[in-house]
Coordinates of C-alpha atoms in Angstrom, one line a residue:
M1311 CA -0.6 -13.9 14.9
P1312 CA -2.8 -11.2 13.4
I1313 CA -6.6 -11.6 13.1
Y1314 CA -9.3 -10.2 10.8
R1315 CA -13.1 -10.0 11.1
A1316 CA -14.9 -8.7 8.0
P1317 CA -17.1 -5.6 8.9
V1318 CA -20.2 -7.1 7.4
K1319 CA -22.6 -5.5 9.9
D1320 CA -21.2 -2.0 9.1
Q1321 CA -21.3 -2.6 5.4
L1322 CA -25.0 -3.7 5.6
F1323 CA -25.8 -0.6 7.7
L1324 CA -24.3 1.6 4.9
L1325 CA -25.9 -0.3 2.0
N1326 CA -29.4 -0.5 3.5
D1327 CA -29.7 2.4 5.9
V1328 CA -27.4 5.2 4.6
L1329 CA -27.2 4.5 0.9
N1330 CA -30.6 2.8 0.7
I1331 CA -29.7 0.8 -2.4
G1332 CA -33.1 -0.8 -2.4
Q1333 CA -34.5 2.4 -3.9
Y1334 CA -32.6 1.6 -7.1
S1335 CA -34.3 -1.8 -7.7
N1336 CA -35.6 -0.5 -11.0
L1337 CA -32.1 -0.2 -12.4
P1338 CA -30.1 -3.0 -14.1
G1339 CA -28.2 -5.1 -11.6
F1340 CA -29.9 -3.6 -8.6
A1341 CA -33.1 -5.6 -9.3
D1342 CA -31.2 -8.8 -8.5
A1343 CA -29.5 -7.3 -5.4
T1344 CA -32.3 -8.2 -3.0
P1345 CA -31.6 -7.8 0.7
D1346 CA -31.4 -11.6 1.2
L1347 CA -28.9 -12.0 -1.7
V1348 CA -26.8 -9.1 -0.5
N1349 CA -26.6 -10.6 3.0
A1350 CA -25.7 -14.0 1.6
I1351 CA -23.0 -12.5 -0.6
L1352 CA -21.3 -10.5 2.2
D1353 CA -21.5 -13.4 4.6
E1354 CA -19.9 -15.8 2.1
A1355 CA -17.3 -13.2 1.2
A1356 CA -16.5 -12.8 4.8
K1357 CA -16.0 -16.5 5.3
F1358 CA -13.8 -16.8 2.2
C1359 CA -11.6 -13.8 3.3
E1360 CA -11.4 -14.8 7.0
N1361 CA -10.9 -18.6 6.5
E1362 CA -9.0 -18.8 3.2
L1363 CA -7.1 -15.6 2.6
Q1364 CA -6.2 -14.2 6.0
P1365 CA -4.4 -17.4 7.2
I1366 CA -2.0 -17.3 4.3
N1367 CA -1.3 -13.6 4.5
H1368 CA 1.6 -13.7 7.0
S1369 CA 3.1 -16.9 5.6
G1370 CA 2.9 -15.4 2.1
D1371 CA 4.7 -12.4 3.2
Q1372 CA 7.5 -14.5 4.7
E1373 CA 7.8 -16.8 1.7
G1374 CA 7.3 -14.4 -1.2
C1375 CA 7.2 -15.4 -4.8
T1376 CA 9.9 -17.5 -6.6
R1377 CA 11.2 -16.9 -10.1
H1378 CA 12.6 -20.0 -11.9
E1379 CA 15.3 -20.2 -14.6
D1380 CA 12.7 -20.4 -17.4
G1381 CA 11.1 -17.1 -16.2
S1382 CA 8.1 -18.8 -14.6
V1383 CA 7.0 -17.7 -11.1
T1384 CA 5.6 -19.7 -8.2
T1385 CA 3.3 -17.9 -5.7
P1386 CA 3.6 -18.6 -2.0
K1387 CA 2.2 -21.8 -0.5
G1388 CA -1.6 -21.8 -0.4
F1389 CA -2.1 -19.0 -2.9
K1390 CA -2.9 -21.4 -5.9
E1391 CA -5.4 -23.4 -3.9
A1392 CA -7.1 -20.2 -2.5
Y1393 CA -7.3 -18.8 -6.1
E1394 CA -9.0 -22.0 -7.3
K1395 CA -11.6 -21.5 -4.6
F1396 CA -11.9 -17.8 -5.5
V1397 CA -12.7 -18.9 -9.1
E1398 CA -15.1 -21.7 -8.0
G1399 CA -17.0 -19.2 -5.9
G1400 CA -17.6 -16.9 -8.9
W1401 CA -16.1 -14.0 -7.1
A1402 CA -14.1 -12.7 -10.2
G1403 CA -17.4 -12.1 -12.1
L1404 CA -19.5 -10.6 -9.3
T1405 CA -20.0 -7.2 -10.9
Q1406 CA -18.9 -8.0 -14.5
D1407 CA -20.9 -7.7 -17.7
P1408 CA -23.4 -10.6 -18.0
E1409 CA -22.9 -10.6 -21.8
Y1410 CA -19.5 -12.1 -21.2
G1411 CA -20.3 -14.3 -18.3
G1412 CA -20.4 -11.9 -15.4
Q1413 CA -23.1 -11.7 -12.7
G1414 CA -23.8 -8.0 -13.3
L1415 CA -24.4 -7.1 -9.7
P1416 CA -23.8 -3.4 -8.6
H1417 CA -20.2 -2.1 -8.3
V1418 CA -21.0 -1.0 -4.7
L1419 CA -21.1 -4.7 -3.7
G1420 CA -17.8 -5.3 -5.4
F1421 CA -16.3 -2.5 -3.3
C1422 CA -17.4 -4.4 -0.2
L1423 CA -15.6 -7.5 -1.4
E1424 CA -12.5 -5.5 -2.3
E1425 CA -12.2 -4.1 1.2
M1426 CA -12.5 -7.5 2.7
M1427 CA -10.0 -9.1 0.4
V1428 CA -7.3 -6.5 0.9
S1429 CA -7.7 -6.5 4.7
A1430 CA -7.3 -10.3 4.7
N1431 CA -4.5 -10.5 2.1
H1432 CA -3.4 -7.5 0.1
S1433 CA -1.0 -9.5 -2.1
F1434 CA -3.5 -12.1 -3.1
A1435 CA -6.2 -9.5 -3.8
M1436 CA -4.0 -7.8 -6.3
Y1437 CA -4.0 -10.7 -8.7
N1438 CA -7.7 -10.2 -9.4
G1439 CA -7.7 -6.5 -8.9
L1440 CA -5.4 -5.9 -11.9
A1441 CA -7.5 -8.3 -14.0
A1442 CA -10.6 -6.2 -13.2
G1443 CA -9.0 -3.1 -14.5
A1444 CA -7.9 -4.8 -17.7
I1445 CA -11.4 -6.1 -18.2
A1446 CA -12.8 -2.6 -17.9
A1447 CA -10.4 -1.2 -20.6
I1448 CA -11.1 -4.1 -23.0
N1449 CA -14.8 -3.9 -22.5
I1450 CA -14.9 -0.2 -23.3
D1451 CA -12.4 0.2 -26.1
G1452 CA -11.7 -3.3 -27.4
S1453 CA -13.0 -4.7 -30.6
D1454 CA -15.9 -7.2 -30.6
E1455 CA -13.3 -9.8 -31.6
L1456 CA -11.1 -9.1 -28.7
K1457 CA -14.0 -8.9 -26.3
N1458 CA -15.4 -12.2 -27.3
K1459 CA -12.1 -14.0 -27.2
F1460 CA -10.6 -12.6 -24.0
L1461 CA -13.3 -11.3 -21.7
P1462 CA -15.2 -14.6 -20.9
P1463 CA -12.2 -16.4 -19.4
M1464 CA -10.9 -13.3 -17.7
I1465 CA -14.3 -12.7 -16.1
E1466 CA -14.5 -16.3 -15.1
G1467 CA -11.1 -15.9 -13.4
R1468 CA -9.3 -18.5 -15.5
W1469 CA -7.2 -15.8 -17.0
T1470 CA -5.9 -12.7 -15.2
G1471 CA -4.6 -9.3 -16.5
T1472 CA -2.1 -6.6 -15.9
M1473 CA -1.4 -3.0 -16.9
N1474 CA 2.1 -2.2 -18.3
L1475 CA 3.0 1.5 -18.1
T1476 CA 6.3 2.1 -16.3
E1477 CA 9.7 1.7 -17.9
P1478 CA 13.2 1.9 -16.3
H1479 CA 13.7 5.5 -17.4
C1480 CA 10.1 6.8 -17.0
G1481 CA 7.3 6.6 -14.5
T1482 CA 4.6 9.3 -14.3
D1483 CA 6.0 11.0 -17.5
L1484 CA 4.7 8.5 -20.0
G1485 CA 5.7 10.7 -22.9
L1486 CA 9.2 9.3 -22.5
L1487 CA 8.3 5.6 -23.0
R1488 CA 10.2 3.7 -25.6
T1489 CA 8.5 0.3 -26.0
K1490 CA 7.8 -0.2 -29.8
A1491 CA 5.0 -1.9 -31.6
E1492 CA 5.6 -2.9 -35.3
P1493 CA 2.5 -3.5 -37.4
Q1494 CA 2.2 -6.9 -39.1
E1495 CA 0.4 -8.0 -42.3
D1496 CA -2.3 -9.9 -40.4
G1497 CA -3.3 -6.8 -38.4
S1498 CA -1.4 -7.7 -35.2
Y1499 CA 1.7 -6.0 -33.9
K1500 CA 5.1 -7.1 -32.6
V1501 CA 5.8 -5.4 -29.2
T1502 CA 9.4 -5.0 -28.0
G1503 CA 10.6 -3.2 -24.9
T1504 CA 11.0 -3.5 -21.1
K1505 CA 8.4 -2.7 -18.4
I1506 CA 9.0 -2.6 -14.7
F1507 CA 7.0 -2.7 -11.5
I1508 CA 4.3 -4.9 -13.2
S1509 CA 2.1 -6.2 -10.4
A1510 CA 1.0 -9.8 -10.9
G1511 CA 3.1 -9.8 -14.1
E1512 CA 3.9 -13.6 -13.9
H1513 CA 2.5 -16.3 -11.7
D1514 CA 1.1 -19.8 -11.5
L1515 CA -2.5 -19.0 -10.5
A1516 CA -4.1 -18.8 -13.9
E1517 CA -3.8 -20.4 -17.3
N1518 CA -3.1 -17.2 -19.1
I1519 CA -2.2 -13.5 -18.3
I1520 CA -3.5 -10.8 -20.5
H1521 CA -1.1 -7.8 -20.5
L1522 CA -2.3 -4.4 -21.5
V1523 CA 0.9 -2.6 -22.7
L1524 CA 1.5 1.0 -23.7
A1525 CA 3.8 1.3 -26.7
R1526 CA 4.6 3.5 -29.7
L1527 CA 3.9 2.8 -33.4
P1528 CA 6.8 3.5 -35.8
D1529 CA 5.3 6.8 -37.1
A1530 CA 3.9 7.9 -33.7
P1531 CA 4.1 11.6 -32.7
K1532 CA 6.4 12.4 -29.8
G1533 CA 5.2 12.7 -26.3
V1534 CA 1.9 11.4 -24.8
K1535 CA 0.1 12.0 -28.1
G1536 CA 1.9 9.1 -29.7
I1537 CA 1.1 6.3 -27.3
S1538 CA -1.1 3.3 -28.2
L1539 CA -2.5 0.5 -26.1
F1540 CA -2.0 -3.2 -27.0
L1541 CA -3.4 -6.4 -25.6
V1542 CA -0.5 -8.9 -25.3
P1543 CA -1.3 -12.4 -24.0
K1544 CA 1.2 -14.4 -22.2
V1545 CA 0.0 -17.5 -24.1
M1546 CA -1.3 -17.2 -27.6
V1547 CA -5.0 -17.9 -28.2
D1548 CA -6.6 -19.2 -31.4
D1549 CA -9.9 -18.3 -32.9
E1550 CA -11.7 -21.0 -30.8
G1551 CA -10.2 -19.7 -27.6
T1552 CA -7.7 -22.6 -27.3
L1553 CA -4.3 -21.9 -25.7
G1554 CA -1.3 -22.3 -27.9
D1555 CA 2.4 -21.4 -27.7
R1556 CA 4.1 -19.0 -25.3
N1557 CA 4.2 -15.4 -26.6
G1558 CA 7.4 -13.4 -26.6
V1559 CA 7.1 -12.0 -23.1
V1560 CA 9.0 -13.2 -20.1
C1561 CA 9.6 -12.3 -16.5
G1562 CA 13.2 -11.0 -16.3
S1563 CA 13.2 -10.7 -12.5
I1564 CA 10.9 -10.1 -9.5
E1565 CA 11.4 -6.8 -7.8
E1566 CA 12.8 -6.8 -4.2
K1567 CA 10.1 -4.8 -2.4
M1568 CA 9.4 -3.3 1.0
G1569 CA 6.0 -5.1 1.2
I1570 CA 3.3 -7.1 -0.7
H1571 CA 5.8 -9.9 -1.0
G1572 CA 3.1 -12.4 -1.9
N1573 CA 2.4 -10.5 -5.2
S1574 CA 4.8 -11.0 -8.1
T1575 CA 5.9 -7.5 -9.1
C1576 CA 7.9 -8.2 -12.2
V1577 CA 10.3 -6.8 -14.8
L1578 CA 8.7 -7.9 -18.1
N1579 CA 10.8 -8.2 -21.2
Y1580 CA 8.9 -8.1 -24.5
D1581 CA 10.8 -9.4 -27.5
G1582 CA 8.6 -9.3 -30.6
A1583 CA 5.6 -10.4 -28.6
T1584 CA 2.3 -10.6 -30.6
G1585 CA -0.1 -7.9 -29.6
Y1586 CA -3.5 -6.4 -30.7
L1587 CA -4.4 -2.7 -30.8
I1588 CA -7.0 -1.6 -28.3
G1589 CA -8.9 1.5 -29.3
E1590 CA -7.5 4.0 -31.7
A1591 CA -3.8 4.3 -32.7
N1592 CA -2.0 7.0 -30.7
K1593 CA -5.0 7.3 -28.3
G1594 CA -3.8 4.6 -25.9
L1595 CA -3.5 6.9 -22.9
R1596 CA -7.2 7.5 -22.9
S1597 CA -7.9 3.8 -22.9
M1598 CA -5.3 3.2 -20.2
F1599 CA -6.9 5.8 -18.0
I1600 CA -10.0 3.6 -17.9
M1601 CA -7.9 1.2 -16.0
M1602 CA -6.1 3.9 -14.0
N1603 CA -9.3 5.6 -12.7
A1604 CA -10.9 2.3 -11.6
A1605 CA -7.6 1.3 -10.0
R1606 CA -7.2 4.6 -8.2
I1607 CA -10.5 4.1 -6.3
G1608 CA -9.5 0.5 -5.6
V1609 CA -6.2 1.7 -4.2
G1610 CA -8.1 4.2 -1.9
I1611 CA -10.1 1.2 -0.6
Q1612 CA -6.8 -0.5 0.0
G1613 CA -5.8 2.3 2.4
L1614 CA -9.1 1.8 4.2
S1615 CA -8.5 -2.0 4.3
H1616 CA -5.1 -1.6 6.0
S1617 CA -6.5 0.9 8.5
E1618 CA -9.3 -1.5 9.4
V1619 CA -7.3 -4.6 9.8
S1620 CA -4.5 -2.9 11.8
Y1621 CA -7.1 -1.2 14.0
Q1622 CA -8.8 -4.5 14.7
N1623 CA -5.5 -6.0 15.9
A1624 CA -4.6 -3.0 17.9
V1625 CA -8.0 -3.0 19.7
D1626 CA -7.6 -6.6 20.7
Y1627 CA -4.1 -6.0 21.9
A1628 CA -5.1 -2.9 23.9
K1629 CA -7.8 -4.8 25.7
D1630 CA -5.5 -7.7 26.6
R1631 CA -2.2 -6.0 27.3
I1632 CA -1.9 -4.8 30.9
Q1633 CA 0.6 -2.1 31.8
G1634 CA 0.4 0.8 34.2
R1635 CA -2.6 2.2 35.9
S1636 CA -5.4 4.5 34.7
L1637 CA -4.6 8.2 35.4
K1638 CA -7.8 8.3 37.5
G1639 CA -6.8 5.3 39.6
A1640 CA -6.8 1.5 39.2
A1641 CA -9.5 0.4 36.6
T1642 CA -8.9 -3.3 37.5
P1643 CA -7.7 -3.4 41.1
D1644 CA -7.8 -7.2 41.1
K1645 CA -5.0 -7.2 38.5
P1646 CA -1.4 -6.0 38.8
A1647 CA -2.0 -3.4 36.1
D1648 CA -4.7 -2.1 33.8
P1649 CA -5.2 -2.9 30.2
I1650 CA -3.6 -0.2 28.1
I1651 CA -7.0 0.8 26.5
V1652 CA -7.6 2.9 29.6
H1653 CA -4.9 5.3 28.6
P1654 CA -6.1 8.4 26.7
D1655 CA -3.2 8.4 24.2
V1656 CA -3.9 4.8 23.3
R1657 CA -7.6 5.6 22.9
R1658 CA -6.6 8.6 20.7
M1659 CA -4.8 6.4 18.3
L1660 CA -7.6 3.9 18.2
M1661 CA -10.3 6.5 17.8
N1662 CA -8.4 8.2 15.0
S1663 CA -8.5 4.9 13.1
K1664 CA -12.1 3.9 14.0
S1665 CA -13.6 7.3 13.2
F1666 CA -11.7 7.3 9.8
N1667 CA -12.6 3.7 9.0
E1668 CA -16.3 4.1 9.3
A1669 CA -16.5 7.4 7.4
A1670 CA -14.1 6.2 4.7
R1671 CA -16.1 3.1 4.2
N1672 CA -19.2 5.2 3.7
A1673 CA -17.4 7.4 1.2
A1674 CA -16.0 4.4 -0.7
L1675 CA -19.4 2.7 -0.9
W1676 CA -21.1 6.0 -1.9
C1677 CA -18.5 6.3 -4.7
G1678 CA -19.2 2.7 -5.7
L1679 CA -22.9 3.5 -5.9
L1680 CA -22.2 6.6 -8.0
V1681 CA -20.1 4.5 -10.4
D1682 CA -23.2 2.4 -10.9
L1683 CA -25.5 5.4 -11.3
S1684 CA -23.1 7.1 -13.8
H1685 CA -23.9 4.2 -16.1
K1686 CA -27.4 3.0 -15.1
A1687 CA -29.4 6.0 -13.8
E1688 CA -32.6 6.7 -15.7
T1689 CA -31.8 10.3 -16.8
E1690 CA -28.8 11.9 -18.4
E1691 CA -28.8 14.5 -15.7
E1692 CA -28.5 11.9 -13.0
R1693 CA -25.8 10.0 -14.9
Q1694 CA -23.8 13.2 -15.4
W1695 CA -24.1 14.3 -11.8
A1696 CA -22.8 10.9 -10.6
D1697 CA -20.0 10.9 -13.1
D1698 CA -18.9 14.4 -12.0
M1699 CA -18.9 13.3 -8.3
V1700 CA -16.8 10.1 -9.1
S1701 CA -14.3 12.2 -11.2
L1702 CA -14.0 14.7 -8.4
M1703 CA -13.6 12.2 -5.6
T1704 CA -11.2 9.8 -7.3
P1705 CA -8.0 11.7 -6.4
V1706 CA -9.3 12.5 -2.9
I1707 CA -10.2 8.9 -2.1
K1708 CA -6.9 7.6 -3.5
G1709 CA -4.7 10.2 -2.0
V1710 CA -6.3 10.9 1.4
F1711 CA -7.4 7.3 2.2
T1712 CA -3.9 5.9 1.5
D1713 CA -2.1 8.6 3.4
R1714 CA -4.5 8.0 6.4
G1715 CA -4.3 4.3 5.9
F1716 CA -0.6 4.3 6.3
E1717 CA -0.7 6.7 9.2
N1718 CA -3.3 4.5 11.0
A1719 CA -1.3 1.3 10.4
V1720 CA 1.7 3.0 11.9
N1721 CA -0.3 4.1 15.0
A1722 CA -1.8 0.7 15.4
Q1723 CA 1.8 -0.7 15.4
Q1724 CA 2.6 2.0 18.0
V1725 CA -0.2 0.6 20.3
F1726 CA 1.8 -2.7 20.4
G1727 CA 4.9 -0.9 21.5
G1728 CA 8.0 -3.1 20.9
H1729 CA 5.8 -6.1 20.0
G1730 CA 4.6 -4.1 17.0
Y1731 CA 8.1 -4.0 15.6
I1732 CA 8.3 -7.9 15.7
A1733 CA 7.1 -9.8 12.7
E1734 CA 5.2 -12.3 14.9
H1735 CA 2.3 -10.0 15.5
G1736 CA 1.9 -8.9 11.9
M1737 CA 1.8 -5.2 12.5
E1738 CA 5.0 -4.4 10.8
Q1739 CA 3.6 -6.2 7.7
F1740 CA 0.6 -4.0 7.6
V1741 CA 2.9 -0.9 7.7
R1742 CA 5.1 -2.3 4.9
D1743 CA 2.2 -3.4 2.8
S1744 CA 0.2 -0.2 3.2
R1745 CA 3.1 2.0 2.1
I1746 CA 2.8 1.1 -1.5
C1747 CA -0.7 2.4 -1.7
Q1748 CA 0.6 6.0 -1.5
I1749 CA 2.9 5.4 -4.4
Y1750 CA 1.4 3.2 -7.1
E1751 CA -1.4 4.1 -9.6
G1752 CA 0.0 7.7 -9.4
T1753 CA 1.7 9.0 -6.3
N1754 CA -0.4 11.0 -3.9
G1755 CA 1.4 14.2 -4.9
I1756 CA 0.2 13.5 -8.5
Q1757 CA -3.4 12.9 -7.2
A1758 CA -3.3 16.3 -5.5
L1759 CA -2.1 17.9 -8.7
D1760 CA -4.8 16.1 -10.6
L1761 CA -7.4 17.4 -8.2
V1762 CA -6.4 21.1 -8.3
G1763 CA -5.1 21.2 -11.9
R1764 CA -7.8 19.2 -13.7
K1765 CA -10.8 18.2 -11.5
L1766 CA -11.7 21.5 -9.9
G1767 CA -12.0 23.4 -13.1
A1768 CA -13.4 20.6 -15.3
N1769 CA -16.6 21.6 -17.1
G1770 CA -16.4 25.1 -15.6
G1771 CA -16.3 23.8 -12.1
R1772 CA -19.6 22.0 -12.4
G1773 CA -18.5 19.0 -10.2
M1774 CA -17.2 21.2 -7.4
Q1775 CA -20.4 23.3 -7.4
A1776 CA -22.5 20.2 -7.3
F1777 CA -20.5 18.9 -4.3
F1778 CA -21.0 22.1 -2.4
K1779 CA -24.7 22.0 -3.1
Y1780 CA -25.1 18.4 -2.1
A1781 CA -23.0 18.8 1.2
T1782 CA -25.1 21.9 2.1
E1783 CA -28.3 19.9 1.6
V1784 CA -27.1 17.1 3.8
R1785 CA -26.1 19.6 6.5
E1786 CA -29.5 21.4 6.3
A1787 CA -31.4 18.1 6.6
A1788 CA -29.5 17.4 9.9
K1789 CA -30.2 20.8 11.4
G1790 CA -32.7 21.2 14.2
D1791 CA -31.6 18.1 16.2
D1792 CA -29.4 19.1 19.2
R1793 CA -27.7 15.7 19.1
L1794 CA -26.4 16.5 15.6
R1795 CA -25.1 20.0 16.3
P1796 CA -21.5 18.8 16.6
F1797 CA -21.9 17.4 13.1
T1798 CA -23.6 20.3 11.4
D1799 CA -21.4 22.9 13.1
A1800 CA -18.2 21.2 12.2
L1801 CA -19.3 20.4 8.7
G1802 CA -20.3 24.0 8.2
A1803 CA -16.9 25.2 9.3
G1804 CA -15.1 22.7 7.1
L1805 CA -17.2 23.7 4.1
K1806 CA -16.4 27.3 4.7
D1807 CA -12.7 26.5 4.7
L1808 CA -13.0 24.4 1.6
Q1809 CA -14.8 27.2 -0.2
A1810 CA -12.2 29.7 0.9
A1811 CA -9.4 27.3 -0.3
T1812 CA -11.1 26.8 -3.6
M1813 CA -11.4 30.6 -4.2
W1814 CA -7.8 31.1 -3.2
L1815 CA -6.6 28.6 -5.8
M1816 CA -8.8 30.2 -8.4
Q1817 CA -7.3 33.6 -7.7
N1818 CA -3.7 32.6 -7.1
G1819 CA -3.1 29.3 -8.9
M1820 CA -3.6 30.7 -12.4
A1821 CA -1.3 33.7 -11.8
N1822 CA 1.4 31.5 -10.4
P1823 CA 1.1 27.7 -11.0
D1824 CA 3.6 27.0 -8.2
N1825 CA 0.9 28.3 -5.8
A1826 CA -1.4 25.5 -6.9
G1827 CA 1.4 23.0 -6.8
A1828 CA 2.6 24.0 -3.3
G1829 CA -0.9 23.9 -1.8
S1830 CA -2.3 20.9 -3.7
V1831 CA -1.7 18.3 -1.0
A1832 CA -3.1 20.6 1.8
Y1833 CA -6.1 21.2 -0.4
M1834 CA -6.6 17.5 -1.1
H1835 CA -6.5 16.7 2.7
L1836 CA -8.8 19.6 3.4
F1837 CA -11.2 18.2 0.9
G1838 CA -10.8 14.7 2.5
H1839 CA -11.8 16.0 5.9
V1840 CA -14.9 17.6 4.5
L1841 CA -15.8 14.5 2.6
L1842 CA -15.4 12.4 5.7
G1843 CA -17.3 15.0 7.8
L1844 CA -20.1 14.8 5.2
M1845 CA -20.2 11.1 5.6
W1846 CA -20.4 11.3 9.4
T1847 CA -23.2 13.8 9.2
K1848 CA -25.2 11.4 7.0
M1849 CA -24.5 8.5 9.3
A1850 CA -25.3 10.5 12.4
K1851 CA -28.7 11.6 10.9
V1852 CA -29.6 7.9 10.1
S1853 CA -28.4 6.8 13.6
A1854 CA -30.4 9.4 15.4
D1855 CA -33.5 8.6 13.4
A1856 CA -33.1 4.9 14.1
L1857 CA -32.9 5.6 17.9
D1858 CA -36.0 7.7 17.7
A1859 CA -37.9 5.0 15.8
G1860 CA -36.8 2.3 18.3
T1861 CA -34.3 -0.4 17.5
D1862 CA -33.2 -3.8 18.8
D1863 CA -29.6 -2.7 18.8
P1864 CA -29.4 0.8 20.3
T1865 CA -25.7 0.4 21.2
F1866 CA -24.8 0.2 17.5
Y1867 CA -26.3 3.5 16.7
E1868 CA -25.2 5.2 19.9
T1869 CA -21.7 4.1 19.2
K1870 CA -22.0 5.7 15.7
L1871 CA -22.9 9.0 17.3
V1872 CA -20.0 8.9 19.8
T1873 CA -17.5 7.9 17.1
G1874 CA -18.7 10.6 14.8
R1875 CA -18.6 13.3 17.4
Y1876 CA -15.0 12.3 18.0
Y1877 CA -14.2 12.9 14.4
M1878 CA -16.0 16.2 14.1
K1879 CA -14.5 17.6 17.3
R1880 CA -11.0 16.2 17.1
R1881 CA -10.2 15.9 13.4
M1882 CA -12.4 18.3 11.4
P1883 CA -10.7 21.4 13.0
E1884 CA -7.6 20.5 11.0
T1885 CA -9.3 22.1 8.0
G1886 CA -8.4 25.5 9.4
A1887 CA -4.7 24.7 9.6
L1888 CA -4.7 23.2 6.1
L1889 CA -6.3 26.4 4.8
A1890 CA -3.6 28.5 6.4
E1891 CA -0.9 26.2 4.9
L1892 CA -2.5 26.6 1.4
E1893 CA -2.8 30.4 1.7
A1894 CA 0.9 30.6 2.7
G1895 CA 1.6 30.2 -1.1
A1896 CA 4.7 29.0 -2.8
D1897 CA 7.3 31.6 -2.0
E1898 CA 9.0 29.8 0.9
V1899 CA 8.6 26.4 -0.9
M1900 CA 10.4 27.7 -4.0
A1901 CA 12.9 30.1 -2.3
L1902 CA 16.0 27.9 -2.0
D1903 CA 18.3 27.3 -5.0
A1904 CA 18.6 23.6 -5.7
A1905 CA 22.3 23.7 -4.6
N1906 CA 21.3 24.8 -1.1
F1907 CA 19.2 21.8 -0.3

């Protein structure tokens, strides 16, 4: 059976040594995040994820969710009890607004918890993950009445939430959606339509489920300019917050999926369900993107989570499984064969995962810190810089981390050989579960188009210019130390390729948009390599300084340097190939007539 060990030590290294979150103790939320409290939170989160969530992951996958004749849904055995402990532990409100009952701690700590929960049990983590996105949208665009009525029980975890975008005939192209919202005399709306692929759409974990639903008003303009967002509770709520009758929304079926079987992905039928407008009429897409952007970073973290847990299991197996001999001679002559971790190709797969995991974790937590700074930094200039970085990195983190997360889960399965294909070891579940991360919250192709079509040119390219400046500063700070030359040299080469790719897109993408479309995924992954190389350069500088200063754990920092050098020498050179792919343009991609495929 699979195992999971939360990477608390590595998270603390990043929070304290690399990100140095203590320097922000003057900002709201950070003042309470003392080192002792942070240690305690991560330790308790690790215990909850390892002891409560991980043991029901495999069984939850095997059992799945059950829909009953009345449309109600039962989650797998152990999920309800685990969710009660999740609520009792106060985990749902860890980073939420104190005005509505949250603890108000930094988002960067919430990202640590997200990684642990998904590694331990992706399906379970989604129930609260969707609620967090709904909370964000209500808190930003909801009326005071809606906030006061719905946010406290959602932040407490007694109620969960969903986002309802997709319909049977439309996915990414939301301009085609047909769900209708009819205004009522009391200011509410009657929502009618069908939504599909609704994660956590119906379940038995919480007292109520708050659906955020995109729909059209009767006089709405066509296309995306005529979409509004509505809050539609599963169970009606009176002015005192007391639950009443069921609303007109029911689960029509549970989708039969490749993975995440423990999460109830539903078809939801709305039949005159009472809803309440969030934000302005016909401006619902803007409100929904509050959820989408938060969710996209969260999905990127899911890619990291699957890479981490699959890596851990593959390492344990590689150390125990004996087969063949080392190419240099018997490594364990007292045994009939050597453990497979002696074989270079096994190590290649493990090192690809390890070197990705540690850099991706750094990037994710840096992004979490920037989310905090975009709201809480002292100056407008700092807040704008942080917001620009988050906006730029969101499609990269979502797209690259989930592509690599799936790739690393497949390679970890490969380490197991035939045993990886058998359900008993859990590796095939990691592969199946990780696959959805490349698809939902906007497919990775859409992320790449968002990056090259919107984010690069936003505000006159301000965010991209700021990224290049910051990366150059990090590189310059690491120069002069021979131990760090593999990092500074490779980062410099990657930055040169990224700058060339950016200029090529500026020169060729406008003239022929297909050039941008054909090269967008290559550009996104090129950017991803540079981002991860930047993270490794930062970690390497901190590790080298720690070794110079003297440390009780030199092996930890020495291992960082070795792992980072692997990434910089073995993976960063891929930027050159990605640049060549981008510069090949769209001609060959678009040459065939559709009939000739």
